[in-house]
Amino acid sequence: MMQDLKYVGKPVRRIDELEKITGAATYVDDFDFGPNLLHAQIVESPHAHALIKSIDTSKAEQVPGVVKIVTGRDFPYHFGLYMQDRYIFAQDRVRFVGEQVAAVIARDLKTAKKAAALVKVDYETLPAIFDPVEALKDETPRVHEDLGNYSHVPWFFPQAGTNVAHLRKVRKGDVDRGFAEADLVFEDTYRVPRYAHCCIEVHAATGLYDHAGRLTVWSASQSPHTQRHIFAEVLVPLGLKHQNVRVITPYIGGGFGGKAGVTMEILAAALPLKVKGHPVKIHWTRAQEFYNTYQRLGLVATLKMGAKKDGTITAFDYDIYWDAGAYVEYGANVVNASGLSATGPYRIPNVNIDAYCMYTNLPPGGPYRGFGYSELLFGIESHTTCMAQQLGLDPVEFKRRNAIKEGDMLAYGVPMGPNGLEECIDKVAEAIEWGQKEKPNDPNKAIGKGFSVFWKAPAMPPNASSSAFLKFNEDASLNILVSAMEIGQGFMTAMAQIAAEILTVPPEKIRVETPDTERNTYEWQTVASHITWSCGNAVKSAAIDAREQIINAVCEACFLEYDSVYLEDEQVKCRTNPDFTVPLKDIVINGIMVEDGTSRGGPIIGRGMYMPRFTSAMGDPETAQGGHPNVHYTVGAGAVMLEVDKQTGRMKVLKAVEAVDAGKAINPKTVEGQATGGLLQGLATVLYEDMRFDDHGKLLNPNFTDYKIPTSMDIPDEVVPIIVEVPQPDGPFGARGMSEHTMIPAAPIIANAVEDAVGIRIKSMPITAERVGLALGAGTTEVE
Amino acid sequence: MKKTITFTLNSDMRILDVESSETLLDVLRNKLGVKSPKCGCDRGDCGTCTVLLNSESVRSCLIFAIEVDGQEIITLEGLTKDGITPLQQAFLDHSSFQCGFCAPGMILTATELLNNHPHPTKDEAKEAIAGNLCRCTGYEPILNAILDVSQQQKEG
């Protein structure tokens, strides 16, 4: 069935690349709105936790050019993706430094800024919490006193009267028995700080509420339909309905989860309602991008693992305390989804997982490439390496022995699907020459190797769906209308390849349009690395629908048997009559003419939809047993060869290898591109990136001078991406997603390589040269 | 304070009034409709607003528009005026960019590199583009395109 693929599986050139290398690609800030455009400046909280006593806007209102000033009083509503705990503007209290308290809308930005500085807010400061373990204590202040009243999805379990926004419990087997059976039981604690996505394009959005009552929002978003839904839902009291809300999303300059859901875009939906007829633009500064969108959640986690002498894991207990920030409407699902899979890709008979989603007075935590798995795997993959060493086993052999196989029972009681984990392990071990000690040329340097397995499932509601229209043009070129977002991952090209394969039209004749919720079909969101699989299924089904229309029209007009007609090289052909060919371009718009001069067929419009029919989030709250929360897992392995300067701690990645099981790489070139890019993004989180807050919860490094992201000087000497293909049975041509995954193994492979090189086990991130150098100087072998 | 400036933008002479506090980036984007230079940080860190000023790459967010009076500015639009350059073709063939937001600045910086130094080593290429941040690609496909086109021109 899969033989002779012409376009799928080929390194087809990206169909969006020409626009991008000519500057023709349009991003949201590139739209012009004319002289009627207004600009908004946000008045922000200087406190991490405080009551708002009063807001005085009188002076600001007098600044010429100010059109309107709005505060929480104008919008007493809350919203959120999975739990409605977030506010358009702070109401009676602020919960993190930088939270929006008011907005000044003015004719130009300069005026808006000047007036915003004149808005006087009187606060009564409250004690704030920044540590997730502290947040659990009885005596700590409560971040959300209304927690018990927030509506949320049925798979969240908030504990009213506490700071526990959600507790994900997973129970399998009997951990006490498992630990009793073990020859080695070992416990340790790992810490991961917060991180920022750092898309080069900041968040920006413009909204227009026109005089006919229609709201249009142009945004840089991974989630146009979800945004429309949330806007319509939250603004219902102001008379909006889905019918009157439109979201338009052009190309976006990077997403990585940071532009999923709704963050600052809510302002571009709400503010225009107060200045009807005027577009209102909000363009985040780089600093706001750091502290008022989403940040990756931090965590403190204690894991305890039991294993037999031969390396078989018998039990696993993982207590995870997530610093989820002031609002967790999205972040709580990071906790939930990663908690369900917190065993890592291992076969473990006895499991006990408690993943706490803790409110703190830091900025809202939310989705970031890897969706919690990077953070959990740092501990797990450091720990399994330590376990192996203590048992006198090779770490790769230990990981391989316990690697999950198809049919093994997952922690929540669903069998694991087909996967190429062992193949990934073997190929990475071979490529990094595992077991071979490297000798540095310089006696002041040491070289170590680190290894990690990884996995991740798409985190999504059980009924998250994709849909597609596909329409032909006169020359048999075609347009695919979907609402997935091209966030750089190459989805447009993948969709074009899928349609090309079915319709025999080359990908360069296919355009995939950026979304406009009024015209493009429904897509839940471009997140979770589920688009190739889900939207790909929808596009494939739309292409098949179009092909059937073409074949049926030809059969009807030419009196051919359905089974004898097929498409090849943009033509309709017939198996029983080799001389019969009709070019697609002759019929896909005007149909096919029959003897009497009338026509059959007509404009071809394919329709496709995909929604998983087997998923359910309705597991038991106490054990997570009984549901089917995940659609599938993508697995892989990574390794690194790291050079460490024994005097300074300075590190250099000599070689990085990563294998990922893509099921079927629709485009091997873009798959390799994801591995190269994602791995560097991950390496940066472990080697130098780090959000620093002061004692009052203020972010100290909201810029690229102080929060270093990798430059071209920081790349590994060599990156080896390896594609493994164990087909996903329900994926288009066997494909499953792999983009987020490429970042996940980065932290443990560095931690393990540092330990291999210089014998220092570092159990918190980032593992900077400074920390390695200090440990070397002090002669310590463990760093908390 | 307003001032009238005259400068060459992508081979065309432009005359316009600007405030002394306006950056070149703002003027290009908002007054002249030239959208390829992007705003990524507004403080010279990210390089996505890079343009060529008298053939040298500069951060247009760090330059006041009044400073370019009498000078020549080239943006990606100007580079592409008569079709794409061999360097752009190499970026196209390598599918070098992902989200594409850094592409305009990156391409101008790489153009400057190859103009001054047609056959750079990989380390030289890395150093040349180190001021242009890209969060997607891991830089490898960008460097490969630069080195490839340099190699082709050596052979050609």
Coordinates of C-alpha atoms in Angstrom, one line a residue, chain A residues 216-486:
Chain A
T216 CA -12.0 41.2 13.8
V217 CA -8.7 40.4 15.4
W218 CA -5.4 40.1 13.5
S219 CA -3.0 38.2 15.7
A220 CA 0.3 36.3 15.8
S221 CA -1.2 33.1 17.0
Q222 CA -0.9 29.3 16.8
S223 CA -4.6 29.1 17.6
P224 CA -7.0 31.2 15.5
H225 CA -10.1 29.1 16.1
T226 CA -9.4 28.7 19.8
Q227 CA -8.9 32.4 20.0
R228 CA -12.2 33.1 18.3
H229 CA -14.0 30.7 20.6
I230 CA -12.5 32.2 23.7
F231 CA -13.1 35.8 22.6
A232 CA -16.7 34.9 21.8
E233 CA -17.2 33.1 25.1
V234 CA -15.7 35.7 27.4
L235 CA -17.3 38.7 25.6
V236 CA -20.8 37.3 25.5
P237 CA -22.0 39.8 28.1
L238 CA -21.0 42.5 25.7
G239 CA -23.2 41.1 23.0
L240 CA -20.6 39.1 21.0
K241 CA -21.3 35.8 19.4
H242 CA -19.1 33.5 17.4
Q243 CA -20.8 34.7 14.2
N244 CA -19.5 38.2 14.9
V245 CA -15.9 37.3 15.8
R246 CA -13.3 36.8 13.2
V247 CA -9.6 36.0 13.7
I248 CA -7.0 36.4 11.0
T249 CA -3.5 35.0 11.4
P250 CA -0.8 35.5 8.9
Y251 CA 2.6 33.9 9.1
I252 CA 4.0 34.0 12.6
G253 CA 7.6 34.5 13.5
G254 CA 8.0 31.5 15.8
G255 CA 5.6 29.9 18.3
F256 CA 7.1 27.1 20.4
G257 CA 3.8 27.0 22.4
G258 CA 4.2 30.7 23.4
K259 CA 1.6 31.8 20.9
A260 CA -0.9 29.0 21.7
G261 CA -4.2 29.7 23.4
V262 CA -4.9 33.3 24.4
T263 CA -2.6 35.6 26.3
M264 CA -2.3 39.3 25.4
E265 CA -4.6 38.9 22.4
I266 CA -7.6 39.2 24.8
L267 CA -6.7 42.9 24.9
A268 CA -7.0 43.2 21.1
A269 CA -10.5 41.6 21.4
A270 CA -11.6 43.7 24.4
L271 CA -10.3 47.2 23.9
P272 CA -11.9 47.8 20.5
L273 CA -15.3 47.2 22.0
K274 CA -14.8 50.6 23.8
V275 CA -13.7 52.5 20.7
K276 CA -16.1 51.2 18.0
G277 CA -14.9 51.8 14.5
H278 CA -11.2 52.3 15.4
P279 CA -8.7 49.5 15.0
V280 CA -6.6 49.2 18.2
K281 CA -3.1 47.9 18.1
I282 CA -1.1 46.3 20.9
H283 CA 2.5 45.4 20.2
W284 CA 4.3 43.8 23.1
T285 CA 7.8 45.0 23.8
R286 CA 10.5 42.3 24.1
A287 CA 10.4 42.8 27.9
Q288 CA 6.6 42.2 28.0
E289 CA 7.1 39.2 25.7
F290 CA 9.3 37.7 28.6
Y291 CA 7.0 38.5 31.5
N292 CA 3.4 38.7 30.2
T293 CA 2.8 35.9 27.8
Y294 CA 3.5 32.4 28.9
Q295 CA 6.6 31.1 30.5
R296 CA 7.7 27.5 30.8
L297 CA 6.8 26.2 34.2
G298 CA 9.5 25.5 36.8
L299 CA 9.5 22.5 39.0
V300 CA 10.9 20.7 42.0
A301 CA 10.6 17.0 41.8
T302 CA 11.6 14.1 43.9
L303 CA 11.8 10.7 42.3
K304 CA 12.4 7.3 43.9
M305 CA 13.1 4.3 41.8
G306 CA 13.6 0.6 42.6
A307 CA 15.4 -1.9 40.3
K308 CA 16.7 -5.4 40.4
K309 CA 20.4 -6.3 40.0
D310 CA 19.8 -7.1 36.4
G311 CA 18.5 -3.5 35.9
T312 CA 14.8 -4.3 35.7
I313 CA 12.8 -1.3 37.1
T314 CA 10.3 -2.6 39.7
A315 CA 8.8 0.6 41.0
F316 CA 8.7 4.3 40.5
D317 CA 7.4 7.1 42.7
Y318 CA 7.5 10.7 41.4
D319 CA 6.4 13.7 43.4
I320 CA 6.3 16.7 41.2
Y321 CA 5.7 20.3 42.3
W322 CA 5.1 22.6 39.4
D323 CA 5.6 26.4 39.8
A324 CA 2.7 27.2 37.4
G325 CA 2.4 30.9 38.1
A326 CA -0.4 33.3 38.8
Y327 CA -2.8 31.9 36.2
V328 CA -2.8 28.3 35.1
E329 CA -5.6 28.2 32.5
Y330 CA -3.2 26.5 30.1
G331 CA -0.3 25.5 32.4
A332 CA -2.4 23.1 34.4
N333 CA -2.7 21.0 31.3
V334 CA 1.1 20.8 31.1
V335 CA 1.0 19.4 34.6
N336 CA -1.8 17.0 33.7
A337 CA -0.5 15.7 30.4
S338 CA 3.1 15.3 31.4
G339 CA 2.0 13.8 34.8
L340 CA 0.2 11.0 33.0
S341 CA 3.4 10.2 31.2
A342 CA 5.9 10.9 34.0
T343 CA 7.3 7.4 33.9
G344 CA 9.3 8.3 30.8
P345 CA 9.3 5.7 28.0
Y346 CA 9.8 2.8 30.4
R347 CA 7.9 -0.4 31.3
I348 CA 7.3 -0.1 35.0
P349 CA 4.9 -2.4 36.8
N350 CA 4.4 -0.2 39.9
V351 CA 3.9 3.5 39.6
N352 CA 2.9 6.3 41.9
I353 CA 2.8 9.8 40.4
D354 CA 1.6 13.0 42.1
A355 CA 1.9 16.0 39.9
Y356 CA 0.9 19.2 41.7
C357 CA 0.0 22.3 39.7
M358 CA 0.8 25.1 42.2
Y359 CA -0.2 28.7 42.0
T360 CA 2.6 31.1 42.7
N361 CA 3.0 34.9 42.2
L362 CA 5.2 34.5 39.1
P363 CA 4.0 35.1 35.6
P364 CA 1.6 32.6 34.1
G365 CA 3.1 29.3 33.2
G366 CA 2.0 27.8 29.9
P367 CA 2.8 25.6 27.0
Y368 CA 6.4 25.5 25.7
R369 CA 7.8 23.0 23.2
G370 CA 8.0 19.7 25.1
F371 CA 4.9 20.5 27.3
G372 CA 6.5 19.4 30.6
Y373 CA 8.3 16.4 29.3
S374 CA 11.7 18.1 29.0
E375 CA 11.4 19.1 32.7
L376 CA 10.4 15.6 33.9
L377 CA 12.9 13.8 31.7
F378 CA 15.8 15.9 33.1
G379 CA 15.2 14.1 36.4
I380 CA 14.2 10.7 35.1
E381 CA 17.1 10.4 32.6
S382 CA 19.6 11.7 35.1
H383 CA 18.3 9.3 37.6
T384 CA 18.2 6.2 35.4
T385 CA 21.9 6.9 34.6
C386 CA 22.7 7.1 38.3
M387 CA 20.7 3.9 39.0
A388 CA 22.6 2.0 36.3
Q389 CA 25.9 3.2 37.7
Q390 CA 25.0 2.1 41.2
L391 CA 24.0 -1.3 39.9
G392 CA 27.3 -1.6 37.9
L393 CA 25.4 -1.6 34.6
D394 CA 25.9 0.4 31.5
P395 CA 23.4 3.3 31.4
V396 CA 22.3 2.7 27.8
E397 CA 21.9 -1.0 28.5
F398 CA 19.8 -0.1 31.6
K399 CA 17.6 2.2 29.6
R400 CA 17.3 -0.3 26.7
R401 CA 16.3 -3.1 29.1
N402 CA 13.4 -1.1 30.4
A403 CA 12.4 0.6 27.2
I404 CA 8.7 0.4 26.6
K405 CA 7.5 -1.8 23.8
E406 CA 4.4 -2.1 21.8
G407 CA 1.7 -3.7 24.0
D408 CA 3.3 -2.8 27.3
M409 CA 0.8 -1.3 29.7
L410 CA 1.2 2.5 30.2
A411 CA 0.9 3.9 33.7
Y412 CA -2.8 4.7 33.1
G413 CA -3.7 1.3 31.8
V414 CA -3.7 1.7 28.1
P415 CA -1.4 -0.4 25.9
M416 CA 1.6 1.3 24.2
G417 CA 1.4 1.7 20.5
P418 CA 3.9 0.7 17.8
N419 CA 7.2 2.5 18.3
G420 CA 10.8 2.4 17.4
L421 CA 12.4 3.2 20.7
E422 CA 14.9 0.3 20.7
E423 CA 15.9 1.2 17.2
C424 CA 16.4 4.8 18.2
I425 CA 18.5 3.7 21.2
D426 CA 20.7 1.5 19.1
K427 CA 21.2 4.0 16.3
V428 CA 22.1 6.8 18.6
A429 CA 24.5 4.6 20.7
E430 CA 26.2 3.6 17.4
A431 CA 26.4 7.2 16.1
I432 CA 27.9 8.5 19.3
E433 CA 30.2 5.5 19.6
W434 CA 28.8 4.7 23.1
G435 CA 31.2 2.9 25.3
Q436 CA 34.3 4.4 23.5
K437 CA 36.2 6.8 25.7
E438 CA 37.4 9.9 23.9
K439 CA 40.8 11.3 24.7
P440 CA 41.1 15.0 24.6
N441 CA 44.2 16.5 22.9
D442 CA 44.4 19.1 25.6
P443 CA 45.2 17.8 29.1
N444 CA 43.1 20.6 30.6
K445 CA 40.0 19.2 29.0
A446 CA 37.9 16.2 29.5
I447 CA 35.4 14.6 27.2
G448 CA 32.2 12.9 28.3
K449 CA 29.2 11.3 26.7
G450 CA 25.6 11.6 27.8
F451 CA 22.6 9.6 26.7
S452 CA 18.9 9.9 27.1
V453 CA 15.7 8.4 25.8
F454 CA 12.6 10.5 25.4
W455 CA 8.9 10.4 24.5
K456 CA 5.9 12.6 24.3
A457 CA 2.2 12.3 23.5
P458 CA 0.2 15.2 22.0
A459 CA -1.6 16.9 24.9
M460 CA -5.1 17.8 23.7
P461 CA -8.7 17.5 24.6
P462 CA -10.0 14.0 23.6
N463 CA -12.0 15.5 20.8
A464 CA -9.5 18.0 19.3
S465 CA -10.1 18.0 15.6
S466 CA -8.9 19.2 12.3
S467 CA -10.7 19.8 9.0
A468 CA -9.8 20.8 5.5
F469 CA -11.1 22.2 2.3
L470 CA -9.2 21.7 -0.9
K471 CA -10.2 23.6 -4.1
F472 CA -8.9 23.4 -7.6
N473 CA -8.0 26.3 -9.9
E474 CA -8.3 26.3 -13.7
D475 CA -4.7 25.2 -14.2
A476 CA -5.2 22.3 -11.8
S477 CA -3.2 24.1 -9.2
L478 CA -4.9 24.0 -5.9
N479 CA -5.4 25.8 -2.6
I480 CA -5.7 24.0 0.7
L481 CA -7.8 25.8 3.3
V482 CA -7.0 24.7 6.8
S483 CA -6.4 26.5 10.0
A484 CA -3.2 25.0 11.2
M485 CA -0.4 27.5 11.5
E486 CA 2.9 27.6 9.7

